[in-house]
Amino acid sequence: MMAASVDDCIFCRIIRGEMSSNIVYQDADIMAFRDVNPAAPTHILIVPRQHIPNMYALDEETVPLVSRMMLAAKSIAAAEKAETNGFRLVFNNGSDGGQSVNHLHMHFLAGRRMAWPPG
């Protein structure tokens, strides 16, 4: 999988407003929008506004964005009424890990019972 540049990264294009999306959360550092191919009744992608290709590109300066993503997930859980029955948060990293977009992102999955192992 070739690394996407900021110019052709689909998530960067959504963040810049060049592509439409169903945004459910945003702040100065994070944006979250509904996945166009949902794997659960509620499937939201939580992304940092800064282009970070994957977990291996995190460093001391950018790792706090992961905490901000977790706090966004907490807000989203409340807004989506997923606090009671629960939800799953997933990071995929690299092609074998299932990462299909080279921009760090977390999947927020809710609305059904999740299986284990996930597959």
Short mmCIF file of C-alpha atoms in Angstrom, two decimals:
data_model
loop_
_atom_site.label_atom_id
_atom_site.label_comp_id
_atom_site.label_asym_id
_atom_site.label_seq_id
_atom_site.Cartn_x
_atom_site.Cartn_y
_atom_site.Cartn_z
CA MET A 1 0.00 0.00 0.00
CA MET A 2 1.54 3.29 -1.08
CA ALA A 3 1.46 6.20 1.33
CA ALA A 4 -1.05 8.87 0.39
CA SER A 5 0.12 12.44 0.32
CA VAL A 6 -1.83 15.12 2.14
CA ASP A 7 -3.10 16.31 -1.27
CA ASP A 8 -4.67 13.00 -2.29
CA CYS A 9 -5.58 11.60 1.15
CA ILE A 10 -9.36 11.09 1.25
CA PHE A 11 -9.54 11.98 4.95
CA CYS A 12 -7.51 15.17 4.42
CA ARG A 13 -9.89 16.11 1.61
CA ILE A 14 -12.87 15.61 3.96
CA ILE A 15 -11.14 17.67 6.66
CA ARG A 16 -10.48 20.48 4.16
CA GLY A 17 -14.14 20.40 3.07
CA GLU A 18 -13.33 19.23 -0.47
CA MET A 19 -15.48 16.11 -0.06
CA SER A 20 -18.83 15.82 1.66
CA SER A 21 -19.25 13.70 4.75
CA ASN A 22 -21.70 13.23 7.58
CA ILE A 23 -19.74 14.93 10.35
CA VAL A 24 -20.79 13.99 13.89
CA TYR A 25 -17.99 15.64 15.90
CA GLN A 26 -15.27 18.19 15.39
CA ASP A 27 -12.93 20.35 17.40
CA ALA A 28 -9.62 22.09 16.73
CA ASP A 29 -7.69 18.79 16.51
CA ILE A 30 -10.18 16.02 15.67
CA MET A 31 -12.96 15.34 13.18
CA ALA A 32 -15.38 12.40 13.21
CA PHE A 33 -17.76 11.33 10.46
CA ARG A 34 -19.93 8.35 9.58
CA ASP A 35 -18.27 5.58 7.57
CA VAL A 36 -19.71 5.21 4.06
CA ASN A 37 -19.33 1.39 4.34
CA PRO A 38 -20.52 0.74 7.89
CA ALA A 39 -19.55 -2.50 9.64
CA ALA A 40 -22.11 -1.84 12.40
CA PRO A 41 -25.33 0.17 12.74
CA THR A 42 -23.20 2.98 14.15
CA HIS A 43 -19.80 3.21 12.46
CA ILE A 44 -17.93 6.48 12.87
CA LEU A 45 -14.36 7.27 11.86
CA ILE A 46 -12.43 9.49 14.27
CA VAL A 47 -9.42 11.18 12.68
CA PRO A 48 -6.86 13.79 13.68
CA ARG A 49 -6.96 16.88 11.47
CA GLN A 50 -3.19 16.58 11.13
CA HIS A 51 -2.14 14.06 8.48
CA ILE A 52 -0.43 11.18 10.28
CA PRO A 53 -0.16 8.10 8.03
CA ASN A 54 -0.29 5.42 10.75
CA MET A 55 0.67 4.48 14.31
CA TYR A 56 4.36 4.19 13.37
CA ALA A 57 4.38 7.88 12.38
CA LEU A 58 3.37 8.98 15.89
CA ASP A 59 6.02 10.74 17.96
CA GLU A 60 6.20 12.64 21.25
CA GLU A 61 4.60 15.68 19.61
CA THR A 62 1.69 13.90 17.92
CA VAL A 63 0.84 11.11 20.39
CA PRO A 64 -1.44 13.43 22.45
CA LEU A 65 -3.78 13.41 19.46
CA VAL A 66 -4.60 9.77 20.26
CA SER A 67 -5.84 10.89 23.70
CA ARG A 68 -7.92 13.59 22.01
CA MET A 69 -9.39 10.88 19.74
CA MET A 70 -10.36 8.86 22.82
CA LEU A 71 -12.08 11.89 24.39
CA ALA A 72 -13.92 12.46 21.12
CA ALA A 73 -15.08 8.81 21.25
CA LYS A 74 -16.43 9.42 24.75
CA SER A 75 -18.44 12.43 23.49
CA ILE A 76 -19.65 10.47 20.49
CA ALA A 77 -20.76 7.56 22.72
CA ALA A 78 -22.93 9.97 24.71
CA ALA A 79 -24.37 11.60 21.58
CA GLU A 80 -25.09 8.22 19.95
CA LYS A 81 -26.59 6.76 23.18
CA ALA A 82 -23.98 3.98 23.13
CA GLU A 83 -22.87 4.33 26.77
CA THR A 84 -25.29 1.74 28.16
CA ASN A 85 -24.84 -1.17 25.74
CA GLY A 86 -21.23 -0.40 24.86
CA PHE A 87 -19.13 0.12 21.78
CA ARG A 88 -15.84 -0.95 20.22
CA LEU A 89 -12.86 1.24 19.29
CA VAL A 90 -10.47 -0.10 16.64
CA PHE A 91 -7.19 1.12 15.14
CA ASN A 92 -6.02 -0.76 12.03
CA ASN A 93 -2.35 -0.37 11.15
CA GLY A 94 -0.76 -1.42 7.86
CA SER A 95 -2.19 -3.61 5.14
CA ASP A 96 -2.14 -6.84 7.19
CA GLY A 97 -3.88 -4.95 10.01
CA GLY A 98 -6.66 -3.89 7.65
CA GLN A 99 -5.74 -0.20 7.26
CA SER A 100 -7.23 0.94 3.96
CA VAL A 101 -6.64 4.71 4.26
CA ASN A 102 -3.15 5.96 5.11
CA HIS A 103 -4.32 8.51 7.65
CA LEU A 104 -4.41 7.52 11.31
CA HIS A 105 -8.02 6.83 12.27
CA MET A 106 -10.07 5.04 14.88
CA HIS A 107 -13.30 3.17 14.18
CA PHE A 108 -16.17 3.71 16.63
CA LEU A 109 -18.54 0.73 16.27
CA ALA A 110 -21.84 0.39 18.14
CA GLY A 111 -25.43 -0.67 17.77
CA ARG A 112 -24.93 -4.44 17.81
CA ARG A 113 -23.16 -7.11 19.87
CA MET A 114 -19.55 -7.41 18.75
CA ALA A 115 -18.02 -10.86 18.16
CA TRP A 116 -14.69 -12.05 19.52
CA PRO A 117 -12.21 -12.68 18.13
CA PRO A 118 -12.87 -9.85 15.70
CA GLY A 119 -11.34 -11.64 12.68
#
